[in-house]
Amino acid sequence: MNYQTILQEIHAEVQACLGEGRIADYIPELAKVPGSRFGMALQTVNGESYAVGDADQRFSIQSISKVFTLTLAMQLAGDDLWRRVGREPSGTPFNSLVQLEHEHGIPRNPFINAGALVVTDVILAKLADAKQTVRDFIRALGGTTDIDFDLSVAASEQLTGHRNKAMAHFLKSFGNLDCDPDGVLDAYFHHCSIEMSCRELGAAGLFLANDGVAPVSGDRIVSSSQAKYVNSLLLTCGTYDAVGDFAYRVGLPGKSGVGGGILAVMPRKFSLCVWSPGLNEHGNSLAGTRALELFTSKSGISVF
Ligand code: GLN
């Protein structure tokens, strides 16, 4: 399989839709990124690496951080986590409050904002320095020591993130946060603000394609079953209320962020990360989703 040729074809074909979609301007600092950017990187569990476009340009990983916080929370809390957060698709936008009232403060899954706030609380309750621990965990996975928060993005969300603040306090009112909501929000906003490139994100996510073992270091990050759990959750919950359409078109577990990144995983083969800032109405990268769909169509490789 000539992955580099496929990536180059995709790069040429997505040009027509670059600049379409909407940049996430509800976090004002994110609106500064030019909408025409596009990068894609594929890394195999055997150490091969392929990339096109802006694959080395860092961007705000936003909700893709939820993959790494969930992984850490699974390490820290094991199955106890599932008493406080569900494992079903939400069918509602990532920042919706509606379901929480009906479901007594138990978020549907760890990848919507409410679920990620609970996951962050689990980490914060066990580790005082949740911000740094998550950053260092991602640095170690990505094999890059200078991956860091974008403090202006974190501050921008701290100023404007009233919906997330409402959600954290709402969770607290149901007894589903142990820590102070403001501390949980501060850690959550910082995790979302981490900047990484497609190549760094792909490297960091490669343990999910390799039965839970980071292929470069050989370190076991999670058990083989836990890697299966995370990938299953990505497939069913990773792209919010567009998850059915994403699974239909792309056929890979994936996690999107409103910075325009999507990290996808092909178990036992590769990670595939794409970035383009213009979003569709569900908050997933428009050109990124198209690029992943082209990839699985052209290569004939998907989980199905
Ligand atoms: N920080 C963003 C928020 O909480 C993350 C959302 C996302 O990437 N989907 O709204």
PDB file of C-alpha atoms and ligand atoms in Angstrom:
ATOM      1  CA  MET A   1       0.000   0.000   0.000  1.00  0.00           C
ATOM      2  CA  ASN A   2       1.503   3.328  -1.036  1.00  0.00           C
ATOM      3  CA  TYR A   3       0.272   5.567   1.778  1.00  0.00           C
ATOM      4  CA  GLN A   4       2.264   8.614   0.658  1.00  0.00           C
ATOM      5  CA  THR A   5       0.635   8.608  -2.793  1.00  0.00           C
ATOM      6  CA  ILE A   6      -2.810   8.300  -1.221  1.00  0.00           C
ATOM      7  CA  LEU A   7      -2.127  11.223   1.134  1.00  0.00           C
ATOM      8  CA  GLN A   8      -0.919  13.342  -1.799  1.00  0.00           C
ATOM      9  CA  GLU A   9      -4.050  12.558  -3.816  1.00  0.00           C
ATOM     10  CA  ILE A  10      -6.202  13.490  -0.834  1.00  0.00           C
ATOM     11  CA  HIS A  11      -4.276  16.727  -0.325  1.00  0.00           C
ATOM     12  CA  ALA A  12      -4.998  17.683  -3.947  1.00  0.00           C
ATOM     13  CA  GLU A  13      -8.666  16.668  -3.760  1.00  0.00           C
ATOM     14  CA  VAL A  14      -9.530  18.513  -0.544  1.00  0.00           C
ATOM     15  CA  GLN A  15      -8.214  21.834  -1.883  1.00  0.00           C
ATOM     16  CA  ALA A  16     -11.699  22.513  -3.260  1.00  0.00           C
ATOM     17  CA  CYS A  17     -13.292  22.452   0.199  1.00  0.00           C
ATOM     18  CA  LEU A  18     -10.595  24.235   2.226  1.00  0.00           C
ATOM     19  CA  GLY A  19     -11.939  27.437   3.709  1.00  0.00           C
ATOM     20  CA  GLU A  20     -15.475  25.983   3.838  1.00  0.00           C
ATOM     21  CA  GLY A  21     -17.083  25.493   7.215  1.00  0.00           C
ATOM     22  CA  ARG A  22     -16.832  27.705  10.250  1.00  0.00           C
ATOM     23  CA  ILE A  23     -13.872  28.330  12.501  1.00  0.00           C
ATOM     24  CA  ALA A  24     -14.716  27.896  16.191  1.00  0.00           C
ATOM     25  CA  ASP A  25     -15.003  31.565  17.049  1.00  0.00           C
ATOM     26  CA  TYR A  26     -16.913  30.917  20.282  1.00  0.00           C
ATOM     27  CA  ILE A  27     -13.400  30.638  21.725  1.00  0.00           C
ATOM     28  CA  PRO A  28     -12.188  33.990  20.322  1.00  0.00           C
ATOM     29  CA  GLU A  29      -8.521  33.027  20.343  1.00  0.00           C
ATOM     30  CA  LEU A  30      -9.201  30.078  17.982  1.00  0.00           C
ATOM     31  CA  ALA A  31     -10.702  32.366  15.342  1.00  0.00           C
ATOM     32  CA  LYS A  32      -7.223  33.718  14.546  1.00  0.00           C
ATOM     33  CA  VAL A  33      -6.163  30.569  12.649  1.00  0.00           C
ATOM     34  CA  PRO A  34      -6.421  30.783   8.815  1.00  0.00           C
ATOM     35  CA  GLY A  35      -9.203  28.478   7.567  1.00  0.00           C
ATOM     36  CA  SER A  36      -7.252  27.290   4.532  1.00  0.00           C
ATOM     37  CA  ARG A  37      -4.751  25.174   6.484  1.00  0.00           C
ATOM     38  CA  PHE A  38      -4.662  21.422   5.956  1.00  0.00           C
ATOM     39  CA  GLY A  39      -2.311  18.731   7.208  1.00  0.00           C
ATOM     40  CA  MET A  40      -2.448  14.965   7.511  1.00  0.00           C
ATOM     41  CA  ALA A  41      -0.069  12.400   9.018  1.00  0.00           C
ATOM     42  CA  LEU A  42      -0.146   8.615   9.094  1.00  0.00           C
ATOM     43  CA  GLN A  43       2.096   6.578  11.375  1.00  0.00           C
ATOM     44  CA  THR A  44       2.209   2.811  11.389  1.00  0.00           C
ATOM     45  CA  VAL A  45       2.809   0.606  14.413  1.00  0.00           C
ATOM     46  CA  ASN A  46       5.980  -0.539  12.594  1.00  0.00           C
ATOM     47  CA  GLY A  47       7.512   2.922  12.669  1.00  0.00           C
ATOM     48  CA  GLU A  48       6.689   4.184   9.168  1.00  0.00           C
ATOM     49  CA  SER A  49       5.596   7.807   8.900  1.00  0.00           C
ATOM     50  CA  TYR A  50       3.877   9.655   6.046  1.00  0.00           C
ATOM     51  CA  ALA A  51       2.653  13.240   5.928  1.00  0.00           C
ATOM     52  CA  VAL A  52       1.324  16.002   3.676  1.00  0.00           C
ATOM     53  CA  GLY A  53       0.577  19.714   3.945  1.00  0.00           C
ATOM     54  CA  ASP A  54       0.723  21.396   7.338  1.00  0.00           C
ATOM     55  CA  ALA A  55       1.313  18.126   9.207  1.00  0.00           C
ATOM     56  CA  ASP A  56       3.983  19.742  11.391  1.00  0.00           C
ATOM     57  CA  GLN A  57       2.040  22.901  12.174  1.00  0.00           C
ATOM     58  CA  ARG A  58       0.761  22.900  15.759  1.00  0.00           C
ATOM     59  CA  PHE A  59      -2.896  23.658  16.462  1.00  0.00           C
ATOM     60  CA  SER A  60      -5.200  23.628  19.465  1.00  0.00           C
ATOM     61  CA  ILE A  61      -6.095  20.001  20.170  1.00  0.00           C
ATOM     62  CA  GLN A  62      -9.254  20.965  22.135  1.00  0.00           C
ATOM     63  CA  SER A  63     -11.485  17.907  22.625  1.00  0.00           C
ATOM     64  CA  ILE A  64      -8.868  15.491  21.319  1.00  0.00           C
ATOM     65  CA  SER A  65      -7.341  15.978  24.792  1.00  0.00           C
ATOM     66  CA  LYS A  66     -10.348  13.954  26.034  1.00  0.00           C
ATOM     67  CA  VAL A  67      -8.744  10.791  24.606  1.00  0.00           C
ATOM     68  CA  PHE A  68      -5.688  11.290  26.814  1.00  0.00           C
ATOM     69  CA  THR A  69      -7.574  12.373  29.935  1.00  0.00           C
ATOM     70  CA  LEU A  70      -9.853   9.336  29.602  1.00  0.00           C
ATOM     71  CA  THR A  71      -6.805   7.076  29.257  1.00  0.00           C
ATOM     72  CA  LEU A  72      -5.245   8.559  32.401  1.00  0.00           C
ATOM     73  CA  ALA A  73      -8.517   8.329  34.335  1.00  0.00           C
ATOM     74  CA  MET A  74      -8.834   4.655  33.338  1.00  0.00           C
ATOM     75  CA  GLN A  75      -5.327   4.083  34.666  1.00  0.00           C
ATOM     76  CA  LEU A  76      -6.182   5.889  37.912  1.00  0.00           C
ATOM     77  CA  ALA A  77      -9.742   4.764  38.617  1.00  0.00           C
ATOM     78  CA  GLY A  78     -10.298   1.606  36.540  1.00  0.00           C
ATOM     79  CA  ASP A  79     -13.928   0.522  36.290  1.00  0.00           C
ATOM     80  CA  ASP A  80     -15.044   2.835  39.109  1.00  0.00           C
ATOM     81  CA  LEU A  81     -15.067   5.571  36.479  1.00  0.00           C
ATOM     82  CA  TRP A  82     -18.172   4.042  34.887  1.00  0.00           C
ATOM     83  CA  ARG A  83     -20.257   4.695  37.969  1.00  0.00           C
ATOM     84  CA  ARG A  84     -19.985   8.393  37.178  1.00  0.00           C
ATOM     85  CA  VAL A  85     -20.053   8.532  33.382  1.00  0.00           C
ATOM     86  CA  GLY A  86     -21.868   6.483  30.749  1.00  0.00           C
ATOM     87  CA  ARG A  87     -20.780   4.789  27.550  1.00  0.00           C
ATOM     88  CA  GLU A  88     -23.569   5.650  25.134  1.00  0.00           C
ATOM     89  CA  PRO A  89     -23.656   8.135  22.263  1.00  0.00           C
ATOM     90  CA  SER A  90     -25.365  11.327  23.342  1.00  0.00           C
ATOM     91  CA  GLY A  91     -27.189  12.334  20.159  1.00  0.00           C
ATOM     92  CA  THR A  92     -26.833  15.910  21.384  1.00  0.00           C
ATOM     93  CA  PRO A  93     -24.177  18.585  20.758  1.00  0.00           C
ATOM     94  CA  PHE A  94     -20.914  18.261  22.690  1.00  0.00           C
ATOM     95  CA  ASN A  95     -21.779  21.126  25.010  1.00  0.00           C
ATOM     96  CA  SER A  96     -25.452  20.337  25.629  1.00  0.00           C
ATOM     97  CA  LEU A  97     -26.883  20.615  29.137  1.00  0.00           C
ATOM     98  CA  VAL A  98     -30.287  19.123  28.384  1.00  0.00           C
ATOM     99  CA  GLN A  99     -29.563  15.431  28.968  1.00  0.00           C
ATOM    100  CA  LEU A 100     -27.788  16.030  32.255  1.00  0.00           C
ATOM    101  CA  GLU A 101     -30.956  17.128  34.012  1.00  0.00           C
ATOM    102  CA  HIS A 102     -32.906  14.066  32.861  1.00  0.00           C
ATOM    103  CA  GLU A 103     -30.066  11.702  33.635  1.00  0.00           C
ATOM    104  CA  HIS A 104     -29.335  13.033  37.127  1.00  0.00           C
ATOM    105  CA  GLY A 105     -25.899  14.433  36.426  1.00  0.00           C
ATOM    106  CA  ILE A 106     -24.421  11.290  34.832  1.00  0.00           C
ATOM    107  CA  PRO A 107     -22.979  12.366  31.448  1.00  0.00           C
ATOM    108  CA  ARG A 108     -23.685  10.006  28.561  1.00  0.00           C
ATOM    109  CA  ASN A 109     -20.022   9.446  27.696  1.00  0.00           C
ATOM    110  CA  PRO A 110     -16.497  10.705  28.442  1.00  0.00           C
ATOM    111  CA  PHE A 111     -16.130  12.579  25.142  1.00  0.00           C
ATOM    112  CA  ILE A 112     -18.878  15.166  25.516  1.00  0.00           C
ATOM    113  CA  ASN A 113     -17.879  18.146  27.636  1.00  0.00           C
ATOM    114  CA  ALA A 114     -19.857  17.062  30.701  1.00  0.00           C
ATOM    115  CA  GLY A 115     -18.207  13.635  30.622  1.00  0.00           C
ATOM    116  CA  ALA A 116     -14.762  15.143  30.193  1.00  0.00           C
ATOM    117  CA  LEU A 117     -15.353  17.405  33.188  1.00  0.00           C
ATOM    118  CA  VAL A 118     -16.113  14.331  35.316  1.00  0.00           C
ATOM    119  CA  VAL A 119     -13.005  12.588  33.921  1.00  0.00           C
ATOM    120  CA  THR A 120     -10.942  15.685  34.774  1.00  0.00           C
ATOM    121  CA  ASP A 121     -12.392  15.644  38.291  1.00  0.00           C
ATOM    122  CA  VAL A 122     -11.309  12.002  38.703  1.00  0.00           C
ATOM    123  CA  ILE A 123      -7.749  12.958  37.747  1.00  0.00           C
ATOM    124  CA  LEU A 124      -7.731  16.111  39.873  1.00  0.00           C
ATOM    125  CA  ALA A 125      -9.013  14.243  42.941  1.00  0.00           C
ATOM    126  CA  LYS A 126      -6.046  11.838  42.719  1.00  0.00           C
ATOM    127  CA  LEU A 127      -3.311  14.158  41.459  1.00  0.00           C
ATOM    128  CA  ALA A 128      -3.008  17.730  42.694  1.00  0.00           C
ATOM    129  CA  ASP A 129      -1.203  18.782  39.544  1.00  0.00           C
ATOM    130  CA  ALA A 130      -3.652  17.493  36.943  1.00  0.00           C
ATOM    131  CA  LYS A 131      -2.695  20.110  34.353  1.00  0.00           C
ATOM    132  CA  GLN A 132       0.978  19.263  34.318  1.00  0.00           C
ATOM    133  CA  THR A 133       0.376  15.529  34.670  1.00  0.00           C
ATOM    134  CA  VAL A 134      -1.832  15.437  31.591  1.00  0.00           C
ATOM    135  CA  ARG A 135       0.624  17.600  29.630  1.00  0.00           C
ATOM    136  CA  ASP A 136       3.562  15.411  30.668  1.00  0.00           C
ATOM    137  CA  PHE A 137       1.624  12.251  29.812  1.00  0.00           C
ATOM    138  CA  ILE A 138       0.953  13.630  26.320  1.00  0.00           C
ATOM    139  CA  ARG A 139       4.589  14.744  25.971  1.00  0.00           C
ATOM    140  CA  ALA A 140       5.785  11.254  26.827  1.00  0.00           C
ATOM    141  CA  LEU A 141       3.313   9.629  24.419  1.00  0.00           C
ATOM    142  CA  GLY A 142       4.127  12.079  21.627  1.00  0.00           C
ATOM    143  CA  GLY A 143       7.863  11.783  22.218  1.00  0.00           C
ATOM    144  CA  THR A 144       8.237  15.587  22.250  1.00  0.00           C
ATOM    145  CA  THR A 145       9.294  17.527  25.323  1.00  0.00           C
ATOM    146  CA  ASP A 146       8.098  20.973  24.251  1.00  0.00           C
ATOM    147  CA  ILE A 147       4.385  20.178  23.751  1.00  0.00           C
ATOM    148  CA  ASP A 148       2.598  22.761  25.898  1.00  0.00           C
ATOM    149  CA  PHE A 149      -0.545  24.715  26.741  1.00  0.00           C
ATOM    150  CA  ASP A 150      -1.429  27.775  24.719  1.00  0.00           C
ATOM    151  CA  LEU A 151      -2.114  30.013  27.687  1.00  0.00           C
ATOM    152  CA  SER A 152      -3.935  32.626  25.589  1.00  0.00           C
ATOM    153  CA  VAL A 153      -6.392  29.954  24.348  1.00  0.00           C
ATOM    154  CA  ALA A 154      -6.908  28.695  27.912  1.00  0.00           C
ATOM    155  CA  ALA A 155      -7.488  32.276  29.100  1.00  0.00           C
ATOM    156  CA  SER A 156      -9.851  32.945  26.177  1.00  0.00           C
ATOM    157  CA  GLU A 157     -11.976  29.946  27.132  1.00  0.00           C
ATOM    158  CA  GLN A 158     -11.814  30.854  30.805  1.00  0.00           C
ATOM    159  CA  LEU A 159     -13.316  34.250  29.897  1.00  0.00           C
ATOM    160  CA  THR A 160     -16.013  33.009  27.524  1.00  0.00           C
ATOM    161  CA  GLY A 161     -16.722  29.414  28.620  1.00  0.00           C
ATOM    162  CA  HIS A 162     -19.928  30.151  30.500  1.00  0.00           C
ATOM    163  CA  ARG A 163     -21.637  27.025  29.228  1.00  0.00           C
ATOM    164  CA  ASN A 164     -18.845  24.791  30.505  1.00  0.00           C
ATOM    165  CA  LYS A 165     -18.945  26.673  33.793  1.00  0.00           C
ATOM    166  CA  ALA A 166     -22.685  26.112  34.075  1.00  0.00           C
ATOM    167  CA  MET A 167     -22.112  22.436  33.321  1.00  0.00           C
ATOM    168  CA  ALA A 168     -19.432  22.001  35.987  1.00  0.00           C
ATOM    169  CA  HIS A 169     -21.614  23.610  38.647  1.00  0.00           C
ATOM    170  CA  PHE A 170     -24.595  21.561  37.484  1.00  0.00           C
ATOM    171  CA  LEU A 171     -22.528  18.361  37.830  1.00  0.00           C
ATOM    172  CA  LYS A 172     -21.475  19.489  41.292  1.00  0.00           C
ATOM    173  CA  SER A 173     -25.115  20.012  42.267  1.00  0.00           C
ATOM    174  CA  PHE A 174     -25.750  16.343  41.423  1.00  0.00           C
ATOM    175  CA  GLY A 175     -22.762  15.289  43.529  1.00  0.00           C
ATOM    176  CA  ASN A 176     -20.845  14.132  40.458  1.00  0.00           C
ATOM    177  CA  LEU A 177     -17.775  16.330  41.026  1.00  0.00           C
ATOM    178  CA  ASP A 178     -15.573  15.749  44.076  1.00  0.00           C
ATOM    179  CA  CYS A 179     -13.354  18.774  43.521  1.00  0.00           C
ATOM    180  CA  ASP A 180     -14.153  22.447  43.364  1.00  0.00           C
ATOM    181  CA  PRO A 181     -15.808  23.179  39.957  1.00  0.00           C
ATOM    182  CA  ASP A 182     -13.511  26.127  39.267  1.00  0.00           C
ATOM    183  CA  GLY A 183     -10.426  23.956  39.713  1.00  0.00           C
ATOM    184  CA  VAL A 184     -11.896  21.303  37.405  1.00  0.00           C
ATOM    185  CA  LEU A 185     -12.678  23.954  34.771  1.00  0.00           C
ATOM    186  CA  ASP A 186      -9.203  25.445  35.003  1.00  0.00           C
ATOM    187  CA  ALA A 187      -7.604  22.026  34.392  1.00  0.00           C
ATOM    188  CA  TYR A 188     -10.104  21.221  31.603  1.00  0.00           C
ATOM    189  CA  PHE A 189      -9.511  24.519  29.758  1.00  0.00           C
ATOM    190  CA  HIS A 190      -5.751  23.978  29.959  1.00  0.00           C
ATOM    191  CA  HIS A 191      -5.974  20.408  28.649  1.00  0.00           C
ATOM    192  CA  CYS A 192      -8.057  21.654  25.688  1.00  0.00           C
ATOM    193  CA  SER A 193      -5.529  24.413  24.950  1.00  0.00           C
ATOM    194  CA  ILE A 194      -2.588  22.045  24.376  1.00  0.00           C
ATOM    195  CA  GLU A 195      -0.977  22.619  20.993  1.00  0.00           C
ATOM    196  CA  MET A 196       0.247  19.732  18.855  1.00  0.00           C
ATOM    197  CA  SER A 197       0.813  18.961  15.206  1.00  0.00           C
ATOM    198  CA  CYS A 198      -0.826  16.118  13.261  1.00  0.00           C
ATOM    199  CA  ARG A 199       2.413  14.191  13.428  1.00  0.00           C
ATOM    200  CA  GLU A 200       2.707  14.654  17.217  1.00  0.00           C
ATOM    201  CA  LEU A 201      -0.932  13.747  17.839  1.00  0.00           C
ATOM    202  CA  GLY A 202      -0.673  10.689  15.616  1.00  0.00           C
ATOM    203  CA  ALA A 203       2.417   9.575  17.521  1.00  0.00           C
ATOM    204  CA  ALA A 204       0.691  10.153  20.870  1.00  0.00           C
ATOM    205  CA  GLY A 205      -2.349   8.107  19.807  1.00  0.00           C
ATOM    206  CA  LEU A 206      -0.404   5.221  18.333  1.00  0.00           C
ATOM    207  CA  PHE A 207      -0.715   3.101  21.493  1.00  0.00           C
ATOM    208  CA  LEU A 208      -4.422   2.773  20.649  1.00  0.00           C
ATOM    209  CA  ALA A 209      -3.487   1.142  17.348  1.00  0.00           C
ATOM    210  CA  ASN A 210      -1.016  -1.145  19.099  1.00  0.00           C
ATOM    211  CA  ASP A 211      -3.105  -2.944  21.744  1.00  0.00           C
ATOM    212  CA  GLY A 212      -2.234  -0.374  24.413  1.00  0.00           C
ATOM    213  CA  VAL A 213       1.557  -0.393  23.997  1.00  0.00           C
ATOM    214  CA  ALA A 214       3.392   2.741  22.779  1.00  0.00           C
ATOM    215  CA  PRO A 215       5.383   1.287  19.870  1.00  0.00           C
ATOM    216  CA  VAL A 216       8.438   3.560  20.099  1.00  0.00           C
ATOM    217  CA  SER A 217       9.138   3.222  23.842  1.00  0.00           C
ATOM    218  CA  GLY A 218       7.609  -0.235  24.231  1.00  0.00           C
ATOM    219  CA  ASP A 219       5.768   1.071  27.327  1.00  0.00           C
ATOM    220  CA  ARG A 220       2.379  -0.436  28.094  1.00  0.00           C
ATOM    221  CA  ILE A 221       0.010   2.526  28.500  1.00  0.00           C
ATOM    222  CA  VAL A 222      -3.217   0.577  29.046  1.00  0.00           C
ATOM    223  CA  SER A 223      -4.183  -3.085  28.871  1.00  0.00           C
ATOM    224  CA  SER A 224      -5.173  -4.551  25.555  1.00  0.00           C
ATOM    225  CA  SER A 225      -8.809  -4.628  26.752  1.00  0.00           C
ATOM    226  CA  GLN A 226      -8.657  -0.977  27.768  1.00  0.00           C
ATOM    227  CA  ALA A 227      -7.319  -0.043  24.328  1.00  0.00           C
ATOM    228  CA  LYS A 228     -10.339  -1.854  22.897  1.00  0.00           C
ATOM    229  CA  TYR A 229     -12.641   0.077  25.249  1.00  0.00           C
ATOM    230  CA  VAL A 230     -11.205   3.456  24.244  1.00  0.00           C
ATOM    231  CA  ASN A 231     -11.375   2.641  20.516  1.00  0.00           C
ATOM    232  CA  SER A 232     -14.966   1.421  20.867  1.00  0.00           C
ATOM    233  CA  LEU A 233     -15.904   4.645  22.643  1.00  0.00           C
ATOM    234  CA  LEU A 234     -14.207   6.658  19.910  1.00  0.00           C
ATOM    235  CA  LEU A 235     -16.249   4.861  17.279  1.00  0.00           C
ATOM    236  CA  THR A 236     -19.552   5.351  19.103  1.00  0.00           C
ATOM    237  CA  CYS A 237     -19.024   8.733  20.808  1.00  0.00           C
ATOM    238  CA  GLY A 238     -15.905  10.437  19.411  1.00  0.00           C
ATOM    239  CA  THR A 239     -17.558  12.806  16.956  1.00  0.00           C
ATOM    240  CA  TYR A 240     -20.648  13.799  18.963  1.00  0.00           C
ATOM    241  CA  ASP A 241     -24.046  13.919  17.295  1.00  0.00           C
ATOM    242  CA  ALA A 242     -22.409  13.293  13.898  1.00  0.00           C
ATOM    243  CA  VAL A 243     -20.947  10.002  15.053  1.00  0.00           C
ATOM    244  CA  GLY A 244     -23.238   7.837  12.908  1.00  0.00           C
ATOM    245  CA  ASP A 245     -22.440   9.809   9.772  1.00  0.00           C
ATOM    246  CA  PHE A 246     -18.715   9.776  10.607  1.00  0.00           C
ATOM    247  CA  ALA A 247     -18.721   6.001  11.167  1.00  0.00           C
ATOM    248  CA  TYR A 248     -20.665   5.501   7.936  1.00  0.00           C
ATOM    249  CA  ARG A 249     -18.351   7.630   5.836  1.00  0.00           C
ATOM    250  CA  VAL A 250     -14.978   7.010   7.484  1.00  0.00           C
ATOM    251  CA  GLY A 251     -15.291   3.639   9.209  1.00  0.00           C
ATOM    252  CA  LEU A 252     -12.574   4.309  11.797  1.00  0.00           C
ATOM    253  CA  PRO A 253     -12.676   5.195  15.511  1.00  0.00           C
ATOM    254  CA  GLY A 254     -11.887   8.915  15.730  1.00  0.00           C
ATOM    255  CA  LYS A 255     -11.898  11.930  18.011  1.00  0.00           C
ATOM    256  CA  SER A 256     -12.432  15.461  16.810  1.00  0.00           C
ATOM    257  CA  GLY A 257     -11.740  18.823  18.410  1.00  0.00           C
ATOM    258  CA  VAL A 258     -13.047  22.286  17.599  1.00  0.00           C
ATOM    259  CA  GLY A 259      -9.487  23.334  16.732  1.00  0.00           C
ATOM    260  CA  GLY A 260     -10.124  21.349  13.521  1.00  0.00           C
ATOM    261  CA  GLY A 261      -8.120  18.236  14.343  1.00  0.00           C
ATOM    262  CA  ILE A 262      -9.311  14.635  14.120  1.00  0.00           C
ATOM    263  CA  LEU A 263      -7.283  11.714  15.458  1.00  0.00           C
ATOM    264  CA  ALA A 264      -8.322   8.387  13.917  1.00  0.00           C
ATOM    265  CA  VAL A 265      -7.092   4.899  14.720  1.00  0.00           C
ATOM    266  CA  MET A 266      -6.861   1.734  12.669  1.00  0.00           C
ATOM    267  CA  PRO A 267      -6.260  -1.007  15.261  1.00  0.00           C
ATOM    268  CA  ARG A 268      -3.087  -3.049  14.695  1.00  0.00           C
ATOM    269  CA  LYS A 269      -2.075  -0.884  11.735  1.00  0.00           C
ATOM    270  CA  PHE A 270      -1.773   2.907  12.150  1.00  0.00           C
ATOM    271  CA  SER A 271      -2.910   6.224  13.546  1.00  0.00           C
ATOM    272  CA  LEU A 272      -4.104   8.862  11.125  1.00  0.00           C
ATOM    273  CA  CYS A 273      -4.377  12.488  12.148  1.00  0.00           C
ATOM    274  CA  VAL A 274      -5.804  15.309  10.065  1.00  0.00           C
ATOM    275  CA  TRP A 275      -6.200  19.035  10.663  1.00  0.00           C
ATOM    276  CA  SER A 276      -8.193  21.714   8.911  1.00  0.00           C
ATOM    277  CA  PRO A 277      -9.884  24.451  10.974  1.00  0.00           C
ATOM    278  CA  GLY A 278     -13.214  24.891   9.124  1.00  0.00           C
ATOM    279  CA  LEU A 279     -15.913  22.965  11.041  1.00  0.00           C
ATOM    280  CA  ASN A 280     -19.232  21.459  10.019  1.00  0.00           C
ATOM    281  CA  GLU A 281     -22.396  22.155  12.019  1.00  0.00           C
ATOM    282  CA  HIS A 282     -21.500  19.418  14.530  1.00  0.00           C
ATOM    283  CA  GLY A 283     -18.098  20.911  15.364  1.00  0.00           C
ATOM    284  CA  ASN A 284     -16.039  18.366  13.385  1.00  0.00           C
ATOM    285  CA  SER A 285     -13.482  19.446  10.778  1.00  0.00           C
ATOM    286  CA  LEU A 286     -15.238  19.544   7.421  1.00  0.00           C
ATOM    287  CA  ALA A 287     -12.195  18.971   5.182  1.00  0.00           C
ATOM    288  CA  GLY A 288     -10.745  16.646   7.824  1.00  0.00           C
ATOM    289  CA  THR A 289     -13.782  14.353   7.773  1.00  0.00           C
ATOM    290  CA  ARG A 290     -13.733  14.417   3.961  1.00  0.00           C
ATOM    291  CA  ALA A 291     -10.014  13.569   3.934  1.00  0.00           C
ATOM    292  CA  LEU A 292     -10.513  10.586   6.234  1.00  0.00           C
ATOM    293  CA  GLU A 293     -13.412   9.381   4.108  1.00  0.00           C
ATOM    294  CA  LEU A 294     -11.215   9.647   1.009  1.00  0.00           C
ATOM    295  CA  PHE A 295      -8.454   7.758   2.806  1.00  0.00           C
ATOM    296  CA  THR A 296     -10.565   4.745   3.743  1.00  0.00           C
ATOM    297  CA  SER A 297     -12.249   4.720   0.302  1.00  0.00           C
ATOM    298  CA  LYS A 298      -8.960   4.889  -1.605  1.00  0.00           C
ATOM    299  CA  SER A 299      -7.031   2.452   0.606  1.00  0.00           C
ATOM    300  CA  GLY A 300      -9.903   0.058   1.235  1.00  0.00           C
ATOM    301  CA  ILE A 301      -8.738  -0.019   4.867  1.00  0.00           C
ATOM    302  CA  SER A 302     -11.217   0.569   7.671  1.00  0.00           C
ATOM    303  CA  VAL A 303     -12.393  -1.404  10.700  1.00  0.00           C
ATOM    304  CA  PHE A 304     -15.168  -2.876   8.579  1.00  0.00           C
TER     305      PHE A 304
HETATM  306  N1  GLN B   1     -12.756  23.484  24.773  1.00  0.00           N
HETATM  307  C1  GLN B   1     -13.870  23.187  23.936  1.00  0.00           C
HETATM  308  C2  GLN B   1     -15.170  23.344  24.719  1.00  0.00           C
HETATM  309  O1  GLN B   1     -15.215  22.949  25.839  1.00  0.00           O
HETATM  310  C3  GLN B   1     -13.731  21.785  23.413  1.00  0.00           C
HETATM  311  C4  GLN B   1     -14.887  21.372  22.553  1.00  0.00           C
HETATM  312  C5  GLN B   1     -14.495  20.532  21.379  1.00  0.00           C
HETATM  313  O2  GLN B   1     -13.345  20.500  20.938  1.00  0.00           O
HETATM  314  N2  GLN B   1     -15.479  19.893  20.788  1.00  0.00           N
HETATM  315  O3  GLN B   1     -16.132  23.843  24.241  1.00  0.00           O
END
